[in-house]
Amino acid sequence: MNAYTKYFVKKSGWYLATLLVALVLNFLLPRLIEGNPVSTIASQVSQGMTDSDSIKKVYENFMKEFGIDKPLIVQFGIYLKHLFMGDLGTSFGLYPRKVSDILASAVPWTVGLQLPAILVGWILGNVLGAVAAYRKGLFDKVLFPAALFINSIPFFTLAIMMLYLFGITLKWFPISGGYDFQMAPHFSLEFIGSVIRHHTLPFLSIVLVTIGGQAIGMREMSIYELNADYVLYSKLLGIRDSRVARYVFKNAMLPQITGLALSLGTMVGGSLICEIVFSYPGIGTWLFTAIRQLDYPLISGCTLLIALTVLLANFTIEMIYGIVDPRIKAAQMEEN
């Protein structure tokens, strides 16, 4: 077994152990929330009933249907069994709709919001940060404080500010939803235009904060590389500044690329509160609805999806770094 294989096996074991812990917490934490979801559902179904025995029977039937009448350890075993069969369960609040169907409808909205916002913010932020480090002067003195200020604003705070200003006060954009409520999803210019209008505010609220964070990171890394010994040595050898600059910014981009990979891996769970603020039909809004309704299967389904994407992103990055990063290769050889 070579060094990389040992590295792969070791990391796989740690991530599998982390996944097991995540599964336990994913099952247990929603059930620690105070309240009984069956009581609410049973009261809604039994409206108009006057017979206490009938109401009690409805309650007991739902308890049995959802398996809440069993001990937690038994419920967990059933949960794992269904999970390995690809069954995330049935939603309590939207009974009898399947959790997998709800997530399948929500993920495209979340990815459609997060993916372009992350990429646009990453590209613009790194370009501005690199230019600020290279040109310095007035551009750097203006950009750095502005980026620092924007980056200090949480996603949801900026979202609320933009919602109030552009949605409620100026009425330039819709304030909630993914498209006009009176429309049914279909392929037409009218529907696409409605989706774009609803998409604009949450998109901008994520992009602006992302630009600030990326610009700060790229500026700091570029300044560090510009002051490195190899830059001075290259200038003494008479190498052109443009060629040196390419090496500088190539090295400065390494941690930024890592950050991009992590952002892409965590985009399913990123900016959930932003989706809640705009009532955008993504994972965040469904998770918020599930928590309010004590919908255990839907809460577990949302959090499991987020946990899996985060773990997969981190694992993929570690495996790639194990191949391309000389420092990690050296550590592998030492352990071998």
Short mmCIF file of C-alpha atoms in Angstrom, two decimals:
data_model
loop_
_atom_site.label_atom_id
_atom_site.label_comp_id
_atom_site.label_asym_id
_atom_site.label_seq_id
_atom_site.Cartn_x
_atom_site.Cartn_y
_atom_site.Cartn_z
CA MET A 1 0.00 0.00 0.00
CA ASN A 2 1.59 3.29 -1.13
CA ALA A 3 1.55 6.59 0.79
CA TYR A 4 -1.42 8.10 -1.03
CA THR A 5 -3.53 4.96 -0.58
CA LYS A 6 -2.87 5.05 3.17
CA TYR A 7 -3.72 8.75 3.17
CA PHE A 8 -6.98 8.03 1.30
CA VAL A 9 -7.99 5.18 3.64
CA LYS A 10 -7.20 7.22 6.74
CA LYS A 11 -9.19 10.22 5.55
CA SER A 12 -12.08 8.02 4.41
CA GLY A 13 -12.27 6.48 7.88
CA TRP A 14 -12.41 9.88 9.56
CA TYR A 15 -15.11 11.13 7.20
CA LEU A 16 -17.19 7.98 7.63
CA ALA A 17 -16.99 8.43 11.41
CA THR A 18 -18.02 12.07 10.99
CA LEU A 19 -20.92 11.01 8.79
CA LEU A 20 -22.09 8.55 11.44
CA VAL A 21 -22.04 11.29 14.09
CA ALA A 22 -23.91 13.56 11.68
CA LEU A 23 -26.59 10.90 11.16
CA VAL A 24 -27.10 10.52 14.91
CA LEU A 25 -27.36 14.27 15.46
CA ASN A 26 -29.49 14.65 12.36
CA PHE A 27 -32.01 12.21 13.81
CA LEU A 28 -31.82 13.23 17.45
CA LEU A 29 -31.72 17.06 17.46
CA PRO A 30 -35.11 17.67 15.76
CA ARG A 31 -36.74 15.37 18.31
CA LEU A 32 -35.31 17.42 21.17
CA ILE A 33 -37.38 20.43 20.09
CA GLU A 34 -40.18 20.99 22.57
CA GLY A 35 -43.63 20.05 21.30
CA ASN A 36 -45.50 17.21 19.65
CA PRO A 37 -46.06 17.52 15.87
CA VAL A 38 -48.81 14.90 15.90
CA SER A 39 -50.98 17.01 18.22
CA THR A 40 -51.16 19.82 15.65
CA ILE A 41 -51.86 17.49 12.74
CA ALA A 42 -54.46 15.51 14.66
CA SER A 43 -56.25 18.68 15.79
CA GLN A 44 -56.47 19.88 12.20
CA VAL A 45 -57.83 16.55 10.96
CA SER A 46 -60.30 16.17 13.82
CA GLN A 47 -61.84 19.62 13.46
CA GLY A 48 -65.60 19.35 13.83
CA MET A 49 -65.41 16.10 15.78
CA THR A 50 -67.12 16.11 19.16
CA ASP A 51 -66.50 12.53 20.21
CA SER A 52 -63.39 12.41 22.41
CA ASP A 53 -62.81 8.73 21.58
CA SER A 54 -62.72 9.52 17.84
CA ILE A 55 -60.27 12.37 18.41
CA LYS A 56 -58.07 10.09 20.52
CA LYS A 57 -58.18 7.43 17.82
CA VAL A 58 -57.11 9.93 15.17
CA TYR A 59 -54.19 10.97 17.40
CA GLU A 60 -53.11 7.38 18.05
CA ASN A 61 -53.35 6.50 14.34
CA PHE A 62 -51.02 9.35 13.41
CA MET A 63 -48.61 8.44 16.21
CA LYS A 64 -48.47 4.91 14.83
CA GLU A 65 -48.28 6.09 11.22
CA PHE A 66 -45.28 8.29 11.92
CA GLY A 67 -43.69 5.79 14.33
CA ILE A 68 -43.40 8.33 17.16
CA ASP A 69 -45.00 5.92 19.63
CA LYS A 70 -41.86 3.73 19.57
CA PRO A 71 -38.72 4.21 21.72
CA LEU A 72 -36.06 6.53 20.23
CA ILE A 73 -33.57 3.72 19.64
CA VAL A 74 -36.18 1.80 17.63
CA GLN A 75 -37.09 4.95 15.69
CA PHE A 76 -33.40 5.48 14.90
CA GLY A 77 -33.06 1.91 13.60
CA ILE A 78 -36.10 2.41 11.35
CA TYR A 79 -34.68 5.76 10.22
CA LEU A 80 -31.35 4.16 9.20
CA LYS A 81 -33.08 1.28 7.46
CA HIS A 82 -35.24 3.60 5.36
CA LEU A 83 -32.28 5.92 4.73
CA PHE A 84 -30.14 3.14 3.27
CA MET A 85 -33.09 2.29 1.02
CA GLY A 86 -33.14 5.89 -0.22
CA ASP A 87 -36.33 6.77 1.68
CA LEU A 88 -36.16 10.04 3.63
CA GLY A 89 -39.66 9.54 5.00
CA THR A 90 -42.98 11.33 4.69
CA SER A 91 -43.43 14.95 5.67
CA PHE A 92 -45.62 15.54 8.75
CA GLY A 93 -46.73 19.02 7.75
CA LEU A 94 -47.33 18.18 4.08
CA TYR A 95 -48.59 14.63 4.62
CA PRO A 96 -48.54 12.42 2.54
CA ARG A 97 -45.89 14.18 0.43
CA LYS A 98 -42.45 12.54 0.42
CA VAL A 99 -39.46 14.47 1.80
CA SER A 100 -37.36 13.47 -1.22
CA ASP A 101 -39.94 15.07 -3.54
CA ILE A 102 -39.88 18.31 -1.53
CA LEU A 103 -36.07 18.45 -1.59
CA ALA A 104 -35.99 17.64 -5.30
CA SER A 105 -38.19 20.66 -5.96
CA ALA A 106 -36.17 22.94 -3.64
CA VAL A 107 -32.58 22.11 -4.62
CA PRO A 108 -32.78 23.63 -8.16
CA TRP A 109 -33.95 26.94 -6.67
CA THR A 110 -31.12 26.98 -4.11
CA VAL A 111 -28.45 26.01 -6.65
CA GLY A 112 -29.87 28.50 -9.17
CA LEU A 113 -29.49 31.25 -6.58
CA GLN A 114 -26.21 30.25 -4.94
CA LEU A 115 -24.11 29.02 -7.89
CA PRO A 116 -24.16 32.19 -10.04
CA ALA A 117 -23.89 34.40 -6.94
CA ILE A 118 -20.81 32.52 -5.68
CA LEU A 119 -19.09 32.52 -9.09
CA VAL A 120 -19.80 36.18 -9.87
CA GLY A 121 -18.78 37.30 -6.38
CA TRP A 122 -15.62 35.17 -6.48
CA ILE A 123 -14.47 36.43 -9.89
CA LEU A 124 -15.17 40.12 -9.25
CA GLY A 125 -13.77 39.99 -5.70
CA ASN A 126 -10.49 38.39 -6.78
CA VAL A 127 -10.00 40.74 -9.71
CA LEU A 128 -10.61 43.81 -7.53
CA GLY A 129 -8.37 42.46 -4.74
CA ALA A 130 -5.51 41.70 -7.13
CA VAL A 131 -5.76 45.12 -8.79
CA ALA A 132 -5.84 46.85 -5.39
CA ALA A 133 -2.68 45.03 -4.26
CA TYR A 134 -0.82 45.69 -7.52
CA ARG A 135 -1.82 49.31 -8.17
CA LYS A 136 -2.09 50.45 -4.55
CA GLY A 137 -2.61 54.21 -4.19
CA LEU A 138 -6.10 55.72 -4.16
CA PHE A 139 -7.72 52.59 -5.63
CA ASP A 140 -6.51 50.47 -2.72
CA LYS A 141 -7.38 53.12 -0.13
CA VAL A 142 -10.97 53.25 -1.40
CA LEU A 143 -11.51 49.55 -2.18
CA PHE A 144 -10.14 48.05 1.03
CA PRO A 145 -12.31 50.02 3.50
CA ALA A 146 -15.37 49.52 1.26
CA ALA A 147 -14.75 45.76 0.98
CA LEU A 148 -14.10 45.49 4.72
CA PHE A 149 -17.36 47.34 5.48
CA ILE A 150 -19.46 45.23 3.10
CA ASN A 151 -17.89 41.97 4.29
CA SER A 152 -18.77 42.83 7.90
CA ILE A 153 -22.48 42.95 7.00
CA PRO A 154 -24.19 39.54 7.45
CA PHE A 155 -26.08 38.15 4.45
CA PHE A 156 -29.43 38.43 6.16
CA THR A 157 -28.87 42.04 7.33
CA LEU A 158 -28.01 43.20 3.82
CA ALA A 159 -30.95 41.17 2.51
CA ILE A 160 -33.37 42.92 4.89
CA MET A 161 -31.94 46.33 3.97
CA MET A 162 -32.28 45.65 0.23
CA LEU A 163 -35.74 44.18 0.71
CA TYR A 164 -36.92 47.30 2.54
CA LEU A 165 -35.29 49.79 0.14
CA PHE A 166 -35.80 48.22 -3.29
CA GLY A 167 -38.81 46.02 -2.58
CA ILE A 168 -41.02 47.87 -0.10
CA THR A 169 -39.99 51.54 -0.48
CA LEU A 170 -39.08 51.86 -4.17
CA LYS A 171 -41.11 48.80 -5.28
CA TRP A 172 -38.59 47.98 -8.02
CA PHE A 173 -38.54 44.25 -7.26
CA PRO A 174 -40.90 41.65 -5.72
CA ILE A 175 -40.41 41.02 -2.01
CA SER A 176 -41.07 37.28 -1.77
CA GLY A 177 -41.32 34.01 -3.68
CA GLY A 178 -39.50 32.61 -6.69
CA TYR A 179 -42.07 33.83 -9.24
CA ASP A 180 -45.46 35.55 -9.33
CA PHE A 181 -47.94 33.59 -7.22
CA GLN A 182 -50.69 33.76 -9.84
CA MET A 183 -48.46 31.99 -12.39
CA ALA A 184 -47.93 28.27 -12.82
CA PRO A 185 -44.37 27.14 -13.65
CA HIS A 186 -43.98 26.77 -17.41
CA PHE A 187 -41.46 27.58 -20.11
CA SER A 188 -42.24 31.04 -21.46
CA LEU A 189 -40.61 34.48 -21.59
CA GLU A 190 -43.20 35.80 -19.14
CA PHE A 191 -42.41 33.13 -16.54
CA ILE A 192 -38.63 33.47 -17.04
CA GLY A 193 -38.92 37.23 -16.59
CA SER A 194 -40.87 36.72 -13.38
CA VAL A 195 -38.19 34.31 -12.06
CA ILE A 196 -35.43 36.82 -12.89
CA ARG A 197 -37.24 39.67 -11.09
CA HIS A 198 -37.68 37.55 -7.95
CA HIS A 199 -34.10 36.28 -8.23
CA THR A 200 -32.44 39.71 -8.41
CA LEU A 201 -32.57 40.93 -4.80
CA PRO A 202 -31.44 37.70 -3.07
CA PHE A 203 -28.75 37.29 -5.76
CA LEU A 204 -27.35 40.80 -5.20
CA SER A 205 -27.43 40.46 -1.41
CA ILE A 206 -25.19 37.38 -1.64
CA VAL A 207 -22.91 38.74 -4.39
CA LEU A 208 -22.10 42.01 -2.62
CA VAL A 209 -20.99 40.29 0.59
CA THR A 210 -19.06 37.65 -1.37
CA ILE A 211 -17.20 40.32 -3.38
CA GLY A 212 -16.09 42.04 -0.19
CA GLY A 213 -14.73 38.87 1.42
CA GLN A 214 -12.94 37.67 -1.72
CA ALA A 215 -11.41 41.10 -2.40
CA ILE A 216 -9.96 41.28 1.13
CA GLY A 217 -8.53 37.76 0.93
CA MET A 218 -7.01 38.24 -2.53
CA ARG A 219 -5.53 41.62 -1.61
CA GLU A 220 -3.82 40.23 1.51
CA MET A 221 -2.45 37.15 -0.29
CA SER A 222 -1.21 39.25 -3.22
CA ILE A 223 0.59 41.70 -0.92
CA TYR A 224 2.21 38.76 0.89
CA GLU A 225 3.42 37.24 -2.39
CA LEU A 226 4.64 40.60 -3.76
CA ASN A 227 6.91 40.93 -0.71
CA ALA A 228 8.25 37.37 -0.96
CA ASP A 229 11.96 36.74 -1.57
CA TYR A 230 11.46 35.08 -4.96
CA VAL A 231 9.87 38.29 -6.30
CA LEU A 232 12.92 40.35 -5.35
CA TYR A 233 15.24 37.68 -6.74
CA SER A 234 13.29 37.60 -10.03
CA LYS A 235 13.56 41.38 -10.37
CA LEU A 236 17.31 41.24 -9.73
CA LEU A 237 17.60 38.67 -12.53
CA GLY A 238 15.86 41.11 -14.85
CA ILE A 239 12.67 39.08 -15.37
CA ARG A 240 9.84 41.20 -16.75
CA ASP A 241 7.34 42.55 -14.24
CA SER A 242 4.41 41.11 -16.18
CA ARG A 243 5.88 37.61 -15.91
CA VAL A 244 6.62 38.01 -12.21
CA ALA A 245 3.08 39.30 -11.65
CA ARG A 246 1.65 36.13 -13.24
CA TYR A 247 3.58 33.96 -10.78
CA VAL A 248 2.58 36.17 -7.87
CA PHE A 249 -1.12 36.07 -8.60
CA LYS A 250 -1.00 32.38 -9.49
CA ASN A 251 0.38 31.64 -6.00
CA ALA A 252 -2.05 34.05 -4.38
CA MET A 253 -4.97 32.29 -6.06
CA LEU A 254 -4.32 28.89 -4.42
CA PRO A 255 -6.18 29.57 -1.14
CA GLN A 256 -8.85 31.47 -3.08
CA ILE A 257 -9.48 28.41 -5.24
CA THR A 258 -9.77 26.33 -2.08
CA GLY A 259 -12.31 28.82 -0.77
CA LEU A 260 -14.25 28.59 -4.03
CA ALA A 261 -14.33 24.79 -3.87
CA LEU A 262 -15.63 24.92 -0.30
CA SER A 263 -18.23 27.54 -1.23
CA LEU A 264 -19.46 25.40 -4.12
CA GLY A 265 -19.62 22.36 -1.85
CA THR A 266 -21.53 24.19 0.84
CA MET A 267 -23.83 26.22 -1.41
CA VAL A 268 -26.80 23.95 -0.66
CA GLY A 269 -26.63 25.07 2.96
CA GLY A 270 -25.21 28.53 2.36
CA SER A 271 -27.21 31.70 2.96
CA LEU A 272 -30.27 29.83 4.22
CA ILE A 273 -31.41 32.90 6.11
CA CYS A 274 -31.26 34.94 2.90
CA GLU A 275 -33.76 32.53 1.36
CA ILE A 276 -35.96 32.82 4.43
CA VAL A 277 -35.91 36.65 4.28
CA PHE A 278 -37.11 36.63 0.67
CA SER A 279 -39.34 33.53 1.11
CA TYR A 280 -37.37 32.04 -1.78
CA PRO A 281 -38.51 28.46 -2.50
CA GLY A 282 -35.16 26.85 -1.67
CA ILE A 283 -33.80 24.61 1.08
CA GLY A 284 -33.68 27.45 3.61
CA THR A 285 -37.37 28.29 3.36
CA TRP A 286 -38.39 24.63 3.61
CA LEU A 287 -36.12 24.09 6.62
CA PHE A 288 -37.64 27.11 8.36
CA THR A 289 -41.16 25.82 7.60
CA ALA A 290 -40.24 22.36 8.87
CA ILE A 291 -38.89 23.74 12.17
CA ARG A 292 -42.05 25.78 12.72
CA GLN A 293 -44.22 22.69 12.12
CA LEU A 294 -41.92 20.28 14.03
CA ASP A 295 -41.72 18.28 10.83
CA TYR A 296 -39.03 15.78 11.91
CA PRO A 297 -38.53 14.00 8.56
CA LEU A 298 -38.29 17.26 6.60
CA ILE A 299 -35.88 18.82 9.13
CA SER A 300 -33.72 15.68 9.01
CA GLY A 301 -33.86 15.59 5.21
CA CYS A 302 -32.73 19.22 4.85
CA THR A 303 -29.94 18.99 7.42
CA LEU A 304 -28.73 15.64 6.06
CA LEU A 305 -28.48 17.08 2.55
CA ILE A 306 -26.49 20.03 3.88
CA ALA A 307 -24.18 17.79 5.94
CA LEU A 308 -23.52 15.46 3.01
CA THR A 309 -22.60 18.28 0.63
CA VAL A 310 -20.25 19.84 3.19
CA LEU A 311 -18.51 16.53 3.95
CA LEU A 312 -18.25 15.63 0.26
CA ALA A 313 -16.75 19.03 -0.60
CA ASN A 314 -14.15 18.82 2.18
CA PHE A 315 -13.27 15.21 1.34
CA THR A 316 -12.85 16.01 -2.37
CA ILE A 317 -10.58 18.96 -1.62
CA GLU A 318 -8.41 16.90 0.74
CA MET A 319 -8.05 14.16 -1.87
CA ILE A 320 -7.05 16.64 -4.58
CA TYR A 321 -4.59 18.36 -2.25
CA GLY A 322 -3.11 14.96 -1.41
CA ILE A 323 -2.14 14.70 -5.09
CA VAL A 324 -1.13 18.24 -6.06
CA ASP A 325 0.23 19.81 -2.84
CA PRO A 326 3.95 18.96 -2.32
CA ARG A 327 3.68 19.63 1.43
CA ILE A 328 0.97 17.03 1.87
CA LYS A 329 2.93 14.60 -0.31
CA ALA A 330 5.94 15.07 1.94
CA ALA A 331 3.80 14.40 5.01
CA GLN A 332 2.50 11.22 3.37
CA MET A 333 6.04 9.99 2.77
CA GLU A 334 7.05 10.72 6.36
CA GLU A 335 4.08 8.76 7.72
CA ASN A 336 4.89 5.92 5.35
#
